[in-house]
CSV table of C-alpha atoms in Angstrom, one decimal:
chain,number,residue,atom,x,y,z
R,1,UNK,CA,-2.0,-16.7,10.7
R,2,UNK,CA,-1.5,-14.5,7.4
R,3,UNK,CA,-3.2,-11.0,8.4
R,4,UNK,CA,-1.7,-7.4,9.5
R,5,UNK,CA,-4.1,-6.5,12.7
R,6,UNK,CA,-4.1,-2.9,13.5
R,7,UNK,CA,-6.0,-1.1,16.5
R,8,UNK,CA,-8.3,0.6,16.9
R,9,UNK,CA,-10.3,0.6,13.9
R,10,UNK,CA,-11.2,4.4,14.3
R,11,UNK,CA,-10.1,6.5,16.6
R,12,UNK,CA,-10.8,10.2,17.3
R,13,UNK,CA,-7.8,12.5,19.0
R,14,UNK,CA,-7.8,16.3,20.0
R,15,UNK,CA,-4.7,18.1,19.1
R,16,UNK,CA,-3.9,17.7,22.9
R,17,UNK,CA,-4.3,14.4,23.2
R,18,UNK,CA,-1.4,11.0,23.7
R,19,UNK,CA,-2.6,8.2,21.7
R,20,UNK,CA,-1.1,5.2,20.3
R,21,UNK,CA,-1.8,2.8,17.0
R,22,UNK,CA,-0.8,-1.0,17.3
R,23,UNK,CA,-0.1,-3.5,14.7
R,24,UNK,CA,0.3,-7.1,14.7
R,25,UNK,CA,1.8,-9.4,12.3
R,26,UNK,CA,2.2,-13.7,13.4
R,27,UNK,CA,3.8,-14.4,9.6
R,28,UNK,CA,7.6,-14.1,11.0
R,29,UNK,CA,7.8,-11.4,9.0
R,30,UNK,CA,11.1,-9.2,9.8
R,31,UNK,CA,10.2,-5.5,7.6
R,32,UNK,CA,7.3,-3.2,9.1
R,33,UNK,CA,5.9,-0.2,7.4
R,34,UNK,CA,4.0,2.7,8.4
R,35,UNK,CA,2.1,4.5,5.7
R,36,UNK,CA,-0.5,7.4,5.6
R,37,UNK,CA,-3.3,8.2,3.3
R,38,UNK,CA,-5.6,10.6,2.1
R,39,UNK,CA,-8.5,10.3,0.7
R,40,UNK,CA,-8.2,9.2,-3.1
R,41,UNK,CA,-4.6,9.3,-3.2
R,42,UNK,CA,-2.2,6.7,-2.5
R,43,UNK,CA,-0.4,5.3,0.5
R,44,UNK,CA,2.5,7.6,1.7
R,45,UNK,CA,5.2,5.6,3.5
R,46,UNK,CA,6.3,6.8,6.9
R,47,UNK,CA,8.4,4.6,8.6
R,48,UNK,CA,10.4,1.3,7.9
R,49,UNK,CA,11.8,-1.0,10.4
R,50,UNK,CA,13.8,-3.8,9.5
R,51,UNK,CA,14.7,-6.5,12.7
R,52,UNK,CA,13.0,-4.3,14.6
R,53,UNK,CA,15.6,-1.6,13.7
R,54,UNK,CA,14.3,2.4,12.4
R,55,UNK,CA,15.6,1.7,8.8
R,56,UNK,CA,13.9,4.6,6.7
R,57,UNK,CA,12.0,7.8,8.5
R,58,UNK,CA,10.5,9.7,5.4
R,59,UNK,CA,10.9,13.2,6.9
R,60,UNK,CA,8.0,12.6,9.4
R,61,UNK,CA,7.5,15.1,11.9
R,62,UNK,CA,8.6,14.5,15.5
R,63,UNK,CA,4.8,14.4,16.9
R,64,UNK,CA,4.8,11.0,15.1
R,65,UNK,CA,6.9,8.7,17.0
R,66,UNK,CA,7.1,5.0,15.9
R,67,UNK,CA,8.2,1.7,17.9
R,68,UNK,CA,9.1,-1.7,17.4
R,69,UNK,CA,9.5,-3.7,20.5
R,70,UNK,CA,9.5,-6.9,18.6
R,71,UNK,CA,9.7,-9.3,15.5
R,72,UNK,CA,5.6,-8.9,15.6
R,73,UNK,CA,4.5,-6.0,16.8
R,74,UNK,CA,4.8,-2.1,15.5
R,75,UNK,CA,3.3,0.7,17.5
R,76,UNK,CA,2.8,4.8,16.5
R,77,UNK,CA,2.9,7.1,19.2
R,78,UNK,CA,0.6,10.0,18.4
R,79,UNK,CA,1.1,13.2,20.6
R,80,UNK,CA,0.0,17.2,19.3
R,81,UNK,CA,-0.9,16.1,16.2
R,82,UNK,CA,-2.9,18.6,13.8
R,83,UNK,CA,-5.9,18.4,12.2
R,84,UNK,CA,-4.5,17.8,8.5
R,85,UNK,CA,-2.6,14.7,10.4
R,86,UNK,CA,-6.4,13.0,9.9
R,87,UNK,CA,-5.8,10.3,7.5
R,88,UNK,CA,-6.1,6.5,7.4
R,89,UNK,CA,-2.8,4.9,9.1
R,90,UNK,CA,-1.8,1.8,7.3
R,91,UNK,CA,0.4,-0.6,8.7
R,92,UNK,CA,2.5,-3.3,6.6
R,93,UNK,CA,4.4,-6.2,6.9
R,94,UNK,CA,7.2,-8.2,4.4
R,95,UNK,CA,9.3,-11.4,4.5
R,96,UNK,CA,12.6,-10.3,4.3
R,97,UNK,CA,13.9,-7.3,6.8
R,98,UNK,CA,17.5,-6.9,4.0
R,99,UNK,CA,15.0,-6.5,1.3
R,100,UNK,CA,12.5,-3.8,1.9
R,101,UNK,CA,9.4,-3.2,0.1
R,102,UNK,CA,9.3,-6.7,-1.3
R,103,UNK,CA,5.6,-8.6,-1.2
R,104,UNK,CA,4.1,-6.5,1.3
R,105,UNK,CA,1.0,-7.6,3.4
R,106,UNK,CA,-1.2,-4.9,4.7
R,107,UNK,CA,-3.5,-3.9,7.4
R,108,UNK,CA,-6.7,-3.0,7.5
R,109,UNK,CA,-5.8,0.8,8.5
R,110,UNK,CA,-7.1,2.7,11.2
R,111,UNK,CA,-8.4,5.8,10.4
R,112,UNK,CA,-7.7,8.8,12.5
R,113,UNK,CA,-9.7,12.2,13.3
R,114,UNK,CA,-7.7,14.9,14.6
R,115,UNK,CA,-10.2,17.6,16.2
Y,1,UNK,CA,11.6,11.5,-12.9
Y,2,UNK,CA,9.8,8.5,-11.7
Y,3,UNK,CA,6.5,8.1,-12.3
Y,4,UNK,CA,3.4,5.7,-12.6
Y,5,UNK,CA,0.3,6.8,-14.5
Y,6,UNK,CA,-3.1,5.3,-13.9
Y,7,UNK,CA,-5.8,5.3,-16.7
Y,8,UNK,CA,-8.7,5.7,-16.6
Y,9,UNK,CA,-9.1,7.7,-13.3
Y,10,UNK,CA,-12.7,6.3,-12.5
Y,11,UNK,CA,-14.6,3.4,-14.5
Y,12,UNK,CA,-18.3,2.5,-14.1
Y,13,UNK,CA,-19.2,-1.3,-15.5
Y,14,UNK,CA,-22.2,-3.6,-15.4
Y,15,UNK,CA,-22.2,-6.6,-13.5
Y,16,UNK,CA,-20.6,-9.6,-15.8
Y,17,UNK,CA,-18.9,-7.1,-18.2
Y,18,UNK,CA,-15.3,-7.0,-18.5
Y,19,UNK,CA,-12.9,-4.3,-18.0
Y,20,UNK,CA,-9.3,-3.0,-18.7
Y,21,UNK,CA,-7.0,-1.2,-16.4
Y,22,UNK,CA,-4.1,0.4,-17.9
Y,23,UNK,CA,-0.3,1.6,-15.9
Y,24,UNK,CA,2.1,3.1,-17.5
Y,25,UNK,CA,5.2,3.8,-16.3
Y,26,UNK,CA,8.8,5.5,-16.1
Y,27,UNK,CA,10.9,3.9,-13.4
Y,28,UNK,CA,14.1,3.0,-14.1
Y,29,UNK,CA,15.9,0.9,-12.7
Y,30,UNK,CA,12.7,-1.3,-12.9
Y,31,UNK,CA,12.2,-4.3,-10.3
Y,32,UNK,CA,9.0,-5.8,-10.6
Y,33,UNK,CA,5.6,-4.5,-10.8
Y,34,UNK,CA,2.3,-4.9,-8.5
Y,35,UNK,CA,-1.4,-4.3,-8.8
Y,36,UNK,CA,-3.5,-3.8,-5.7
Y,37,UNK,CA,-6.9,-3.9,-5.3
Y,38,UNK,CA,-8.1,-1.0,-2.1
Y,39,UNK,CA,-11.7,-1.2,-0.9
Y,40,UNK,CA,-12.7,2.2,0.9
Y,41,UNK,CA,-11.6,2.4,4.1
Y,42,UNK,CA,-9.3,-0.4,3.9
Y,43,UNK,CA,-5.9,-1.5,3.5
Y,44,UNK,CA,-4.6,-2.4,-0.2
Y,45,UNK,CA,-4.3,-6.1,-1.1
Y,46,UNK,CA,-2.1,-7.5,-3.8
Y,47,UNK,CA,-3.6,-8.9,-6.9
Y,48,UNK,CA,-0.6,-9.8,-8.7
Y,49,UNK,CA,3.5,-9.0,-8.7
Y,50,UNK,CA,5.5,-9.2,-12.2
Y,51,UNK,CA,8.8,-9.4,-12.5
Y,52,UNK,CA,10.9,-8.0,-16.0
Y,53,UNK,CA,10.7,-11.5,-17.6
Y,54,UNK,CA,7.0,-12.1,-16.7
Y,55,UNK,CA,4.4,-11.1,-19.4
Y,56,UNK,CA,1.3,-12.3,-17.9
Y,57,UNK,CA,-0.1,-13.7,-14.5
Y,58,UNK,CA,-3.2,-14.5,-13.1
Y,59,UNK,CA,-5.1,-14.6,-10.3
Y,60,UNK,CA,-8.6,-15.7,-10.8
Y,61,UNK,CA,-10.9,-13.4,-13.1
Y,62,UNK,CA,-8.0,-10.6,-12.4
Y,63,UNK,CA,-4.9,-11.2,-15.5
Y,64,UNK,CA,-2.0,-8.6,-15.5
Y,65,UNK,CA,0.1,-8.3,-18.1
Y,66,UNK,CA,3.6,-6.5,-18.7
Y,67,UNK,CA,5.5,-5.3,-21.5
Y,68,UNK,CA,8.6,-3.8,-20.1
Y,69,UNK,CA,9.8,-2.8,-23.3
Y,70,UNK,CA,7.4,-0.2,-23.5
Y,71,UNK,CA,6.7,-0.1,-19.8
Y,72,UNK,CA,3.0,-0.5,-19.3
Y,73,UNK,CA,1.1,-2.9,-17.8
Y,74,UNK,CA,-2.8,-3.8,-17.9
Y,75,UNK,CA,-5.5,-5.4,-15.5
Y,76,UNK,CA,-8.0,-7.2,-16.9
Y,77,UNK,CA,-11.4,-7.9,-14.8
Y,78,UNK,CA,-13.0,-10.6,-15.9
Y,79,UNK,CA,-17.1,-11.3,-15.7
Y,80,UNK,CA,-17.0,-8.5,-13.1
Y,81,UNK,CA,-18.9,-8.7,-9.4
Y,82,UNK,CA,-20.2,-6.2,-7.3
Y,83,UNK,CA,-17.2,-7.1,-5.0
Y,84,UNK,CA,-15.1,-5.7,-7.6
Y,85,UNK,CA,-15.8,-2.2,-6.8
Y,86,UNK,CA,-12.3,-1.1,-5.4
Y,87,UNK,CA,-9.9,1.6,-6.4
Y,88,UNK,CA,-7.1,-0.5,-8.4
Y,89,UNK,CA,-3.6,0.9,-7.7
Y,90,UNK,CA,-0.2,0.6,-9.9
Y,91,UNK,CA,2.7,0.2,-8.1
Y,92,UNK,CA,6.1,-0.5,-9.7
Y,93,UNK,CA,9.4,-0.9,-7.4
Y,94,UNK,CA,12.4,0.5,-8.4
Y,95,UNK,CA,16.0,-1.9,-8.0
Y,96,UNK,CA,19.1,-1.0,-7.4
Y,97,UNK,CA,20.4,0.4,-4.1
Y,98,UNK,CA,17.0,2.9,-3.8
Y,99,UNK,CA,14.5,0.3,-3.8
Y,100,UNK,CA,11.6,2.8,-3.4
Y,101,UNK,CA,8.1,2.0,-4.4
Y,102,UNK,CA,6.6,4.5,-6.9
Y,103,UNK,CA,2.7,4.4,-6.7
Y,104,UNK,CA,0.3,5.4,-9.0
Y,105,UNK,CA,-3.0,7.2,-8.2
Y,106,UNK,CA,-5.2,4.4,-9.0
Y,107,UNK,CA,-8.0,3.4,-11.0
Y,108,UNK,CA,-11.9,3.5,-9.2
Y,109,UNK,CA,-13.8,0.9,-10.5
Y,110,UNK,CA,-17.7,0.8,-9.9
Y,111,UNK,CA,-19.7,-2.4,-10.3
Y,112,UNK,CA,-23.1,-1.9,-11.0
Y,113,UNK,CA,-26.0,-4.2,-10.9
């Protein structure tokens, strides 16, 4: 299996709302990213996690909160987000968890609507 | 400061013709450099990954090329597709004990029958 798997595909959130993003990754690999982007610019990196440890938090407000509760699997707890917070939500994966940002594999995104 | 430019912003091709993407950069401390290829809606996938001593690399109709000396690097699109209608992205990562990835704007590239 060499694919990043992130659900849902879409998913729609009022500013009230608890929700959560999941991604998947069989490749063994041992660095997660979270990244967030706009519309024609380019990915914006949240979150690192290397062996499933919080590595690198970019300055990302508390009402994102991420998780890692294995080698495979990266989750982002949404909760009072705002509606500029809309944005597709990529997820990535790399080999090598002491060497971040080397040949990263991404998901397919999924992209959020904050109402 | 670090920085990766993208030219041209948005490029519209026929079907079969051939194309050049251009990055140039600023990074320093340089570690390698990647094109990605972004359909709309969907996650980036790497085309190619270059590292200082690497001039050129291939990966089907898609060749890269880098000249670290003067830090730019090209994309060239061979006998173009429909398929090939993406937004290209320049990314180049820094080394050293940063290690951040510096991203450029990209490149939109329309295929046209």
């Amino acid at each position: 299996d060499t694919e990043v798997t992130q659900t849902p595909k879409h998913l729609v959130m009022g500013m009230t709302n608890k929700k959560s993003l999941k991604c998947e990754q069989h490749m063994g690999h041992r660095a997660m990213y979270w990244y967030k982007q706009k519309a024609k610019k380019p990915p914006e990196l949240m979150f690192v996690y290397s062996y499933e440890k919080l590595s690198i938090n970019e300055s990302v407000p508390s009402r994102f909160s991420p998780e890692c509760p294995n080698s495979s699997l990266l989750n982002l707890h949404l909760h009072a987000l705002q509606p500029e917070d809309s944005a597709l939500y990529l997820c990535a994966s790399s080999q090598d968890g002491r060497q971040p940002y080397n040949e990263q594999f991404f998901g397919p995104g999924t992209r959020l609507t904050v109402l | 400061k670090n920085q990766v430019e993208q030219s041209p912003q948005s490029l519209i091709i026929l079907e079969g013709k051939n194309c050049t993407l251009q990055c140039n950069y600023t990074v320093s401390p340089f570690s390698n450099l990647r094109w990605y290829k972004q359909d709309t809606g969907r996650g980036p996938v790497s085309l190619t990954i270059m590292t200082f001593s690497e001039n050129t690399k291939s990966n089907g109709r898609y060749t890269a090329t880098l000249d670290a000396d003067t830090k730019q690097s090209s994309l060239h699109i061979t006998a173009s597709q429909l398929s090939d209608s993406a937004s290209y992205i320049c990314v180049v990562k820094e080394a050293g004990n940063n290690r951040k990835l510096i991203w450029g704007l990209g490149t939109s590239l329309a295929v046209n029958p």
